XYZ file of N, CA, C and O in Angstrom:
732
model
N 124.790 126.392 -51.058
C 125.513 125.136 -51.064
C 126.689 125.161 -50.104
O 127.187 124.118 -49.682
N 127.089 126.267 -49.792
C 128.268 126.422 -48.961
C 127.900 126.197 -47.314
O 128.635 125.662 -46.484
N 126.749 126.678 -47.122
C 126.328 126.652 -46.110
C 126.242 124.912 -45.758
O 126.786 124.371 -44.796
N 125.396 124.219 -46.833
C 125.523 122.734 -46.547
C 126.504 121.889 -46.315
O 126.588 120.839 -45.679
N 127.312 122.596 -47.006
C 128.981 121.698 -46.928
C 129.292 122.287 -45.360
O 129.542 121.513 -44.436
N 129.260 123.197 -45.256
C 129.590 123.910 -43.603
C 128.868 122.641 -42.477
O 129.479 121.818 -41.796
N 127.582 122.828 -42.580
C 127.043 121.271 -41.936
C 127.836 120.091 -41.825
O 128.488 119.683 -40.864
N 127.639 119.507 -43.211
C 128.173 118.828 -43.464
C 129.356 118.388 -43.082
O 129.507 117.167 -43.056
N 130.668 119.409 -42.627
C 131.863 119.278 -42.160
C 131.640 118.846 -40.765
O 132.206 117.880 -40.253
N 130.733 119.660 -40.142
C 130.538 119.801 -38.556
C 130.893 121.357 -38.392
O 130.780 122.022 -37.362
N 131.304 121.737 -39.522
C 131.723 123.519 -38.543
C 130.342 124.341 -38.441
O 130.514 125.548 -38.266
N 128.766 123.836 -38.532
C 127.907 124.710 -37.927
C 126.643 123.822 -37.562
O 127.116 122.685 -37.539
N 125.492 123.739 -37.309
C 124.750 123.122 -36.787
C 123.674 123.617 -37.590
O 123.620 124.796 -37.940
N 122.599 122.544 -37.970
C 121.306 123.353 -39.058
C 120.823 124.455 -38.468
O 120.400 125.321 -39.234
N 120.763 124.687 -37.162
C 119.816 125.560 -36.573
C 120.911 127.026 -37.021
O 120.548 128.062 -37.576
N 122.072 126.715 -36.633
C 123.146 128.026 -37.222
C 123.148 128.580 -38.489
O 123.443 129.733 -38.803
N 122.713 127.453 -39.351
C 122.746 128.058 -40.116
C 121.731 128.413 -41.032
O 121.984 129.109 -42.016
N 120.407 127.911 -40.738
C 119.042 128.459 -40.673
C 118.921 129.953 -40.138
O 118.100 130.608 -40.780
N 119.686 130.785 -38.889
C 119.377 131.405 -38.555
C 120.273 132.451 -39.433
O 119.739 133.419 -39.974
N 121.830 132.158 -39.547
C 122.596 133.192 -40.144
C 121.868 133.008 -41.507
O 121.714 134.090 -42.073
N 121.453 132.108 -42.087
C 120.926 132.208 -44.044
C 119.644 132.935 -43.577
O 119.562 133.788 -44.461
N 118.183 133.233 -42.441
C 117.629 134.158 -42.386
C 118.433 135.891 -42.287
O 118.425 136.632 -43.271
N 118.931 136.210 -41.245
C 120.157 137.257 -41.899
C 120.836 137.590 -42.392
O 121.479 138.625 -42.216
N 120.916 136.876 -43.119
C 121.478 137.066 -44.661
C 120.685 137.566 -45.772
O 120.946 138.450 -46.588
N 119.238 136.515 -45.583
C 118.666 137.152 -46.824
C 117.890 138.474 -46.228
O 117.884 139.470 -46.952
N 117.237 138.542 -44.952
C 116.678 139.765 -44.477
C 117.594 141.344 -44.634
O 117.154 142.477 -44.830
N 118.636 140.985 -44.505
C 120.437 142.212 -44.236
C 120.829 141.748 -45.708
O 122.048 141.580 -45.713
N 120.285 141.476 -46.952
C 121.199 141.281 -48.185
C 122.667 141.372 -47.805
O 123.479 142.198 -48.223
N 122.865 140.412 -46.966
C 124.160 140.404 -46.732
C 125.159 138.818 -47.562
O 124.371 137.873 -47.549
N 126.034 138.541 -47.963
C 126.618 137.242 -47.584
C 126.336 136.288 -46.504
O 125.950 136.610 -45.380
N 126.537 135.194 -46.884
C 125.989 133.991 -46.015
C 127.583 133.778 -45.218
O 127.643 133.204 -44.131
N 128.867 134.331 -45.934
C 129.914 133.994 -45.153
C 130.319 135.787 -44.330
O 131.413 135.986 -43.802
N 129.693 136.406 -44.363
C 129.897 137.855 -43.938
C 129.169 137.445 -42.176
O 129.555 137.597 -41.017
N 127.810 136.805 -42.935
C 126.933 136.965 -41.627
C 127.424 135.614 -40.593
O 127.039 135.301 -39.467
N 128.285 135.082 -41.373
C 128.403 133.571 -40.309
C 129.905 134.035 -39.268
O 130.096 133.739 -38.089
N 130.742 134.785 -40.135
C 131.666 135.411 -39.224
C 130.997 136.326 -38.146
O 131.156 136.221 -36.930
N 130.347 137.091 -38.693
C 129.566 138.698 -37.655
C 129.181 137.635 -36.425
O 129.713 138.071 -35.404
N 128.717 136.850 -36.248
C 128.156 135.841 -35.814
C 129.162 135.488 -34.584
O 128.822 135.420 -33.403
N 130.293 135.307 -35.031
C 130.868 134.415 -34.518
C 131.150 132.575 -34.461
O 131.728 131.762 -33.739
N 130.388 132.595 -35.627
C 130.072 130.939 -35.939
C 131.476 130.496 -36.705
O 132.205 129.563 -36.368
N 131.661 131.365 -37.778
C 133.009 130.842 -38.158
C 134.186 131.957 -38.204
O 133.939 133.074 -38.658
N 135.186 131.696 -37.827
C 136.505 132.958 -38.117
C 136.797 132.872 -39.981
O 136.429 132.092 -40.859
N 137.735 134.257 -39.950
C 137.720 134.240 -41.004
C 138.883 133.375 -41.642
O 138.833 133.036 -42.824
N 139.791 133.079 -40.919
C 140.221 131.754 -41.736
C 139.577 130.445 -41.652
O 139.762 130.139 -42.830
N 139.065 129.608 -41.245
C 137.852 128.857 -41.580
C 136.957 129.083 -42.607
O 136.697 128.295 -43.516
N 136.391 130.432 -42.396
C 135.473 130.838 -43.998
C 136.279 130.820 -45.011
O 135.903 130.296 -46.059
N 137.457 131.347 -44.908
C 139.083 131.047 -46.389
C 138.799 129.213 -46.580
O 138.548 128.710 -47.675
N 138.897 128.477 -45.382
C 138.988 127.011 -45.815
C 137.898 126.703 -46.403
O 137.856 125.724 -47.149
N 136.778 127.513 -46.165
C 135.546 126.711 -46.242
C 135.458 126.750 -47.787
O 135.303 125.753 -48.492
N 135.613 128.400 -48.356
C 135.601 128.445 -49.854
C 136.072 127.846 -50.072
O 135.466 126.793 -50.275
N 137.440 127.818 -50.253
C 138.525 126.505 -50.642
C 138.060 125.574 -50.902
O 138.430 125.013 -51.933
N 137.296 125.137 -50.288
C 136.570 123.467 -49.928
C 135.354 123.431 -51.016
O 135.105 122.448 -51.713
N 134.694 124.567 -51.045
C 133.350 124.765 -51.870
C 134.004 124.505 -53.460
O 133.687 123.713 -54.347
N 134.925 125.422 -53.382
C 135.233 125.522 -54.970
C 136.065 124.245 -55.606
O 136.186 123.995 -56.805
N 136.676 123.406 -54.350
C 137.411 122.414 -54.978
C 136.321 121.193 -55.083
O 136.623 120.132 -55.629
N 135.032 121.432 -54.518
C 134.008 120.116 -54.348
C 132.893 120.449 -56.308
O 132.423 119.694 -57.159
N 132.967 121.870 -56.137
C 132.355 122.348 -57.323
C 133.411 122.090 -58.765
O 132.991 121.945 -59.913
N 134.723 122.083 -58.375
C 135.092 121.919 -59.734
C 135.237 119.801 -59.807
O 135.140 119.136 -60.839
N 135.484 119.239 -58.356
C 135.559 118.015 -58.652
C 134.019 117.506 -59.320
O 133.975 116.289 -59.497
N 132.729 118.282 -59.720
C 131.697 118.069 -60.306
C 131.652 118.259 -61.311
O 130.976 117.514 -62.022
N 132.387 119.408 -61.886
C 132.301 119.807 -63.286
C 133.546 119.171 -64.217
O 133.432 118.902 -65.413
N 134.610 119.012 -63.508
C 135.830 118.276 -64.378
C 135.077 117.161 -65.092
O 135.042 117.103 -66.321
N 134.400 116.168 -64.201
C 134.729 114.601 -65.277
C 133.146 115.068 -66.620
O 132.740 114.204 -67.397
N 132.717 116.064 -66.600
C 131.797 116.505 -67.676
C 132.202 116.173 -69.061
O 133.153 116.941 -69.207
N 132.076 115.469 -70.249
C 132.623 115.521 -71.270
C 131.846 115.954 -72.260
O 132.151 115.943 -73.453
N 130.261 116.558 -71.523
C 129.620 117.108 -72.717
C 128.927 118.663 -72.036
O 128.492 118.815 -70.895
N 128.999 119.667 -73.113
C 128.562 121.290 -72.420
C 129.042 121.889 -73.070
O 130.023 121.535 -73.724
N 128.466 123.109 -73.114
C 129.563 124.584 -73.534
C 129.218 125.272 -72.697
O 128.230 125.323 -71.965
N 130.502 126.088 -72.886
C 131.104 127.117 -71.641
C 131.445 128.102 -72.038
O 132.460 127.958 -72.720
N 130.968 129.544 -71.941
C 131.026 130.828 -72.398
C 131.401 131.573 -71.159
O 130.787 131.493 -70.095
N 132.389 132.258 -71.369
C 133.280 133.560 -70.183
C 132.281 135.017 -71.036
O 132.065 135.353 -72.200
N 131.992 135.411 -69.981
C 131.363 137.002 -70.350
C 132.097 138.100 -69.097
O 132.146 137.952 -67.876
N 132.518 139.006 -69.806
C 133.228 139.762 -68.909
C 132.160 140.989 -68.524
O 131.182 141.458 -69.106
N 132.722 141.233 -67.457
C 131.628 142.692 -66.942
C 132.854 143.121 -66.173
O 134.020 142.727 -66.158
N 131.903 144.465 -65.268
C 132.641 145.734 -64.848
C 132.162 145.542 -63.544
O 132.400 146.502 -62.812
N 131.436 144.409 -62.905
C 131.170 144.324 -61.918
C 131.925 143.931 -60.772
O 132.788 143.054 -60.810
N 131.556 144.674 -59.599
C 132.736 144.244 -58.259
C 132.719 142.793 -58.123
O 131.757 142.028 -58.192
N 134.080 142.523 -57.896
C 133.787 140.654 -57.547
C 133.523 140.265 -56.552
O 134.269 140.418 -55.584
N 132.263 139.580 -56.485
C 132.306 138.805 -54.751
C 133.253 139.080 -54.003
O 134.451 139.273 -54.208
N 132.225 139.087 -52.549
C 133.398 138.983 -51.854
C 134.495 137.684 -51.220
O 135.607 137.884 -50.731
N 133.819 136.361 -51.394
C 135.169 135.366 -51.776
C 135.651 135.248 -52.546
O 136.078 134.101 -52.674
N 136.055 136.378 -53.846
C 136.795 136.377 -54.969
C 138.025 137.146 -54.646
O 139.170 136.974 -55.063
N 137.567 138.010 -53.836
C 138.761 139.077 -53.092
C 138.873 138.857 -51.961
O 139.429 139.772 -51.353
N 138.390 137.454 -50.980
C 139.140 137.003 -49.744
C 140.234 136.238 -50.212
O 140.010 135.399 -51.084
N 141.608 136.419 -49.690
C 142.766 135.530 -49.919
C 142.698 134.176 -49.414
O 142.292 133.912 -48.282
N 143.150 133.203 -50.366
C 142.439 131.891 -50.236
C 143.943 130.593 -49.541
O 144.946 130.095 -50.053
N 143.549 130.557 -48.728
C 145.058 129.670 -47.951
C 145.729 128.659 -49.150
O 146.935 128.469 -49.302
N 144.715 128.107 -49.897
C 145.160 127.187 -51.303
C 145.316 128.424 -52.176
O 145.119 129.567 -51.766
N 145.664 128.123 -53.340
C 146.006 128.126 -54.909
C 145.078 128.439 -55.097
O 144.288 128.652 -54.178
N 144.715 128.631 -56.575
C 143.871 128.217 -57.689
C 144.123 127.226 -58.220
O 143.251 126.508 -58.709
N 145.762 126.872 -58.253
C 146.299 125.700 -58.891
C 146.011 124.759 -58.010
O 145.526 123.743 -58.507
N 146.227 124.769 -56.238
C 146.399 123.685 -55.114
C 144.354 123.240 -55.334
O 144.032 122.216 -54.732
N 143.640 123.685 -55.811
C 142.401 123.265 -56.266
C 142.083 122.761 -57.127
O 141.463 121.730 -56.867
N 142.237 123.052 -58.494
C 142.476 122.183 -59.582
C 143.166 120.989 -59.191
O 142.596 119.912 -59.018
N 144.126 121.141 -59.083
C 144.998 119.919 -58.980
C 143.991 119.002 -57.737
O 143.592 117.902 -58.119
N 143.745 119.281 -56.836
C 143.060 118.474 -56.068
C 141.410 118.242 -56.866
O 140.795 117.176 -56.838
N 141.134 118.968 -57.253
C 139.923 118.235 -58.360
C 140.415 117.255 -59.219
O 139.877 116.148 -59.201
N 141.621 117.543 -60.188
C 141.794 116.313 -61.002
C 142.050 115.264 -59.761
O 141.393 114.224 -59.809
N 142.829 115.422 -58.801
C 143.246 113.793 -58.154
C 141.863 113.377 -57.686
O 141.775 112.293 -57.110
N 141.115 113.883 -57.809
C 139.662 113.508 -57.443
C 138.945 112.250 -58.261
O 138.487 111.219 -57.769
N 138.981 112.599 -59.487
C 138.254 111.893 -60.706
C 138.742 110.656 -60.686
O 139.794 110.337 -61.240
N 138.030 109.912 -60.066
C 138.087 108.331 -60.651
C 138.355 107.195 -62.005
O 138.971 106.158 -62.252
N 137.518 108.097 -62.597
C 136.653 107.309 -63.741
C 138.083 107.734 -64.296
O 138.563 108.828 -64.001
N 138.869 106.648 -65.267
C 139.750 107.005 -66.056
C 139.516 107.237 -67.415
O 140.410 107.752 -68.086
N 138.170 106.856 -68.047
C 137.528 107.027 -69.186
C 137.693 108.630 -69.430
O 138.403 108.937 -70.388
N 137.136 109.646 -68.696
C 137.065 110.928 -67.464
C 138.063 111.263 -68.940
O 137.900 111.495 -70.137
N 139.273 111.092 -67.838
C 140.377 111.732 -67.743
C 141.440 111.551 -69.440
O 142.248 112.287 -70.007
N 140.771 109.963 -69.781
C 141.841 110.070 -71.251
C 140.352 110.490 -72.273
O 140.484 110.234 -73.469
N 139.049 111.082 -71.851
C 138.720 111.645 -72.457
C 139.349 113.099 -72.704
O 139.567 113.412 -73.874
N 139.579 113.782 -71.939
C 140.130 114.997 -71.460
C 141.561 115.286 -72.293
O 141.790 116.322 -72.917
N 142.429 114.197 -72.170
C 143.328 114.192 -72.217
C 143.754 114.202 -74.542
O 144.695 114.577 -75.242
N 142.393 113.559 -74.793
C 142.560 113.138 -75.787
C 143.961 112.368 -76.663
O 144.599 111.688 -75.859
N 144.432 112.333 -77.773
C 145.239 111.894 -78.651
C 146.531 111.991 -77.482
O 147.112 113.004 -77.091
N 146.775 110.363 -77.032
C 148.283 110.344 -76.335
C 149.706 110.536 -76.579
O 150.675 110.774 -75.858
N 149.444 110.279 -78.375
C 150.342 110.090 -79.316
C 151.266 111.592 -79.709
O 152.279 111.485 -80.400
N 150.828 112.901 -79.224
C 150.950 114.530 -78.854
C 152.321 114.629 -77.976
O 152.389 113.751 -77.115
N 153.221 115.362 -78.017
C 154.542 115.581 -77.394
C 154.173 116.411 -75.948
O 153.436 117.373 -76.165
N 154.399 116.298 -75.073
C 154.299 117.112 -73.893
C 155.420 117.740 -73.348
O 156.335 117.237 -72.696
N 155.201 119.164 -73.768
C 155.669 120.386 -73.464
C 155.623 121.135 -72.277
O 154.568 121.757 -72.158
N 156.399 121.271 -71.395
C 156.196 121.939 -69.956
C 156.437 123.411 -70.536
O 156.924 123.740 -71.618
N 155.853 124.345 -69.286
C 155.192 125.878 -69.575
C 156.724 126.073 -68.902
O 157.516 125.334 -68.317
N 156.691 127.636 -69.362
C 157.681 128.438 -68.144
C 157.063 128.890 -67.075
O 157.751 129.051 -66.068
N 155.741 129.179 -67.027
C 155.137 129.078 -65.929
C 155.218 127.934 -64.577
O 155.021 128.272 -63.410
N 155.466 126.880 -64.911
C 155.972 125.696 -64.289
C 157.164 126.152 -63.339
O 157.095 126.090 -62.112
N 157.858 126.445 -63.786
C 159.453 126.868 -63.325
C 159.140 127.560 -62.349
O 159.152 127.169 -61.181
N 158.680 129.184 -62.925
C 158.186 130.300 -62.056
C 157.275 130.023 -60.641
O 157.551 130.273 -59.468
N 156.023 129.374 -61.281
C 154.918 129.268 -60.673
C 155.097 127.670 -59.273
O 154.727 127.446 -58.121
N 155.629 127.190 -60.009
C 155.926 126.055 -59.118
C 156.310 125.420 -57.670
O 156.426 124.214 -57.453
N 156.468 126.372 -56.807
C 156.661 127.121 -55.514
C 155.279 127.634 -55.237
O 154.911 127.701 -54.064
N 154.285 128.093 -56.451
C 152.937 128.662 -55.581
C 152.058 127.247 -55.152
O 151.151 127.421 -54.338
N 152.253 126.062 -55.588
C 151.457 125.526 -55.489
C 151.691 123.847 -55.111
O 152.782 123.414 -55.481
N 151.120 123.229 -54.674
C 151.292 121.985 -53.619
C 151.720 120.342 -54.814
O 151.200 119.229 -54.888
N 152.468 120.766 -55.286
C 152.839 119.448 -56.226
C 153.115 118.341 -55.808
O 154.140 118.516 -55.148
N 152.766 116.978 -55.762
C 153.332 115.985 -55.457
C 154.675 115.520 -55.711
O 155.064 116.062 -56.745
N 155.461 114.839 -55.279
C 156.440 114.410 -55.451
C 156.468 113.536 -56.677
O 157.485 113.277 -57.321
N 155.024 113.026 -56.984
C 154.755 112.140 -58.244
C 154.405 112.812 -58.868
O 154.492 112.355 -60.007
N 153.802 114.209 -58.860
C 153.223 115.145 -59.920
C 154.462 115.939 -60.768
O 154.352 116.440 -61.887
N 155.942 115.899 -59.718
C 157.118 116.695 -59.934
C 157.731 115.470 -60.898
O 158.286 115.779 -61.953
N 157.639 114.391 -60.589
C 158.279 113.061 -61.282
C 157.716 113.173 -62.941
O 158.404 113.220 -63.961
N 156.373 113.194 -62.820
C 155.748 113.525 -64.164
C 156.258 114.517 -64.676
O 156.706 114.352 -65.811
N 156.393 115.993 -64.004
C 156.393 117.004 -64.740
C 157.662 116.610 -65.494
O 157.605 116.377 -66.702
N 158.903 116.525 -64.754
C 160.108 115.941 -65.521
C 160.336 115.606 -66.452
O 161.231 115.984 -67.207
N 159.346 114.596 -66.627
C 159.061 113.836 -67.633
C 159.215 114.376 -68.846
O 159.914 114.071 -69.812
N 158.309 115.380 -68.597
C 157.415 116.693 -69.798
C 158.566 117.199 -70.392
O 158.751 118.329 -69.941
N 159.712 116.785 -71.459
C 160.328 117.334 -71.487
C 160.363 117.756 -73.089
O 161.270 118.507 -73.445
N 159.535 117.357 -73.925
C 159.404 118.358 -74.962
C 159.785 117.732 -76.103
O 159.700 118.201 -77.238
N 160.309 116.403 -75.717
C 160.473 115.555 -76.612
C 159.626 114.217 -76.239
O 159.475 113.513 -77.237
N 159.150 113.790 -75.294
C 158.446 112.417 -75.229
C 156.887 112.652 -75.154
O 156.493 113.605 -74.482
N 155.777 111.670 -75.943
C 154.828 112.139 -75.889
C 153.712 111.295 -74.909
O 153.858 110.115 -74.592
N 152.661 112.087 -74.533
C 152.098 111.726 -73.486
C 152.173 109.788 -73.205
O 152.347 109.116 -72.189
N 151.933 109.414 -74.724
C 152.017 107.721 -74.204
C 153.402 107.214 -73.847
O 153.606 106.235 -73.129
N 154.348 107.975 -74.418
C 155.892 107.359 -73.751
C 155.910 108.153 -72.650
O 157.020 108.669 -72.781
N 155.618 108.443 -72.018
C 155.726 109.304 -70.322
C 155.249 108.232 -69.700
O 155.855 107.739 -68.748
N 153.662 107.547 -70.339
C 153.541 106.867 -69.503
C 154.083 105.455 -69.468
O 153.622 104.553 -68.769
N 154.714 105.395 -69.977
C 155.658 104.025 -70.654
C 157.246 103.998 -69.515
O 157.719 103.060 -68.873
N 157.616 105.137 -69.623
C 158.919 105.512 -68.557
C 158.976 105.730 -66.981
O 159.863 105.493 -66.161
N 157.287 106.446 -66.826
C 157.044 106.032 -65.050
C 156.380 105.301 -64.525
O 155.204 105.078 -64.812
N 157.032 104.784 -63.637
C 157.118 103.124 -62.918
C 155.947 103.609 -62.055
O 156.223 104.000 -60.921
N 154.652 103.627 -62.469
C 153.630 103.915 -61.404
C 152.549 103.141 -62.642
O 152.847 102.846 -63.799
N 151.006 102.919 -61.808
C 149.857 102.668 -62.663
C 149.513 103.722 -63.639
O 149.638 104.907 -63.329
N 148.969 103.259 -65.120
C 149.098 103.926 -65.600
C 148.044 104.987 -65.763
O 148.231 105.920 -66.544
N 146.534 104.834 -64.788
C 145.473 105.829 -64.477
C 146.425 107.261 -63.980
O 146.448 108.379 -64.495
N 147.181 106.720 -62.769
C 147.831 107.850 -61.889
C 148.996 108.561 -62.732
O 149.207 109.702 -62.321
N 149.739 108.204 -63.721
C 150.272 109.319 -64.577
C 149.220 109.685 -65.322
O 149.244 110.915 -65.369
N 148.251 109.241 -65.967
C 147.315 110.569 -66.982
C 146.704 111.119 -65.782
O 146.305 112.260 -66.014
N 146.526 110.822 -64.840
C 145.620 111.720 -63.451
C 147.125 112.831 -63.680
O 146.969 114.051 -63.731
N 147.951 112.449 -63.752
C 148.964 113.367 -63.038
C 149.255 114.267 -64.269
O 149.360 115.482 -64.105
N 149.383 113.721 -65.461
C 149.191 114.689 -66.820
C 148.364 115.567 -66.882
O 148.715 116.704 -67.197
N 146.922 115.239 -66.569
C 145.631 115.979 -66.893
C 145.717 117.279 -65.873
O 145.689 118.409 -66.360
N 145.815 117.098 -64.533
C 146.274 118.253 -63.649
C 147.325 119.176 -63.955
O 147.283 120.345 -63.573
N 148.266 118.698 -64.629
C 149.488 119.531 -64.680
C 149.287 120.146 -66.198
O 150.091 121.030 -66.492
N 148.268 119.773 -67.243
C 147.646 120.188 -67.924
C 146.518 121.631 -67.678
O 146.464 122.733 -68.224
N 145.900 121.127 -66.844
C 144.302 121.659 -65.992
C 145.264 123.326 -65.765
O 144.954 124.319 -66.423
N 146.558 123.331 -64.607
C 147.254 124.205 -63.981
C 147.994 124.714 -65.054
O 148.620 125.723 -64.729
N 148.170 124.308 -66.429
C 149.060 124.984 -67.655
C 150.844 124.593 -66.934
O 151.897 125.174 -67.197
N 150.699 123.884 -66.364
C 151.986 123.793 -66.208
C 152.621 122.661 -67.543
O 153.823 122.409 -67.632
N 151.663 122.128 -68.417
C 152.421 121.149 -69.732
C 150.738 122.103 -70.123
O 149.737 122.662 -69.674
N 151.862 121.492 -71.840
C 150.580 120.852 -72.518
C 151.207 120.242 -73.673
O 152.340 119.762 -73.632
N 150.220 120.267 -75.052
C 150.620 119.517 -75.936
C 151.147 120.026 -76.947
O 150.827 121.150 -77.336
N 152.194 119.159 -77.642
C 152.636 120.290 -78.953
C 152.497 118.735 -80.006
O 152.078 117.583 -79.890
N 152.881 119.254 -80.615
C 152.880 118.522 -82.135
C 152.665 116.932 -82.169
O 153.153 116.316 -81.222
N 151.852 116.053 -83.353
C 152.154 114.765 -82.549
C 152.990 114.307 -82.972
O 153.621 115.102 -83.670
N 153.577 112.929 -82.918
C 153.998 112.354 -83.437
C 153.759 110.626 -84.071
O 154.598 110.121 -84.816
């Protein structure tokens, strides 16, 4: 799929990448190992490209409201775009998946019971410098102050009210809030 999105951008041509996905699977190699060896893409480009893969893969799986999801841990080496350093976040991805989601149904599914106090993390504080916040996402976070609950947040900022729960649900998604008690 990465390879298609690579198309897709313009950074390779089908025939490029017909030929590097044959050396790849012939050399059990990576499809982004063999596209650098190549010379087709550098390795910061292949950093954007993941970037790009994983923020197009989670903008698919966010607006999901039905599934289960099981973490199984192993002892196995991690990919190797798990241990390439990624020019975004983990957070600057999430967050660009939630601003993704349209559907606001989506999102105050997600979001559930508005009537819940929103609590900002200390991670927020700390972490908040790693990652690409909006100036409206920082307005929200503010907000979050531990006494007002998600529906009076959105009652106090002067914006539509899709784009503060978009802006809740992300800053949720990143653990920078969440919910405490309702009221």
């Amino acid at each position: 799929q990465m390879g298609g999105l690579a198309v897709e951008l313009g950074l390779l041509s089908e025939e490029d990448l017909e030929r590097a996905s044959g050396i790849a699977r012939r050399e059990n190699e990576r499809l982004g190992e063999v596209l650098c060896g190549l010379g087709l893409l550098t390795t910061d480009g292949l950093k954007d490209l993941v970037a790009r893969h994983a923020r197009q893969v989670l903008e698919k799986a966010l607006p999901w409201t039905k599934g289960s999801y099981q973490f199984e841990s192993t002892n196995e080496e991690p990919p190797w775009f798990e241990r390439m350093p990624s020019s975004l976040s983990t957070a600057d991805i999430i967050l660009d998946a939630a601003r993704a989601i349209e559907d606001p149904e989506v999102i105050a599914w997600h979001l559930g019971d508005l009537d819940r106090v929103v609590i900002p993390s200390a991670a927020a504080a700390v972490e908040g410098t790693a990652c690409r916040l909006t100036a409206f996402d920082g307005f929200v976070l503010s907000r979050a102050d531990g006494q007002l609950t998600a529906r009076e947040i959105m009652s106090v900022v002067p914006k539509d009210t899709d784009d503060v729960l978009r802006a809740l649900f992300g800053l949720m998604c990143i653990g920078f809030v969440r919910y405490g008690r309702e009221r």
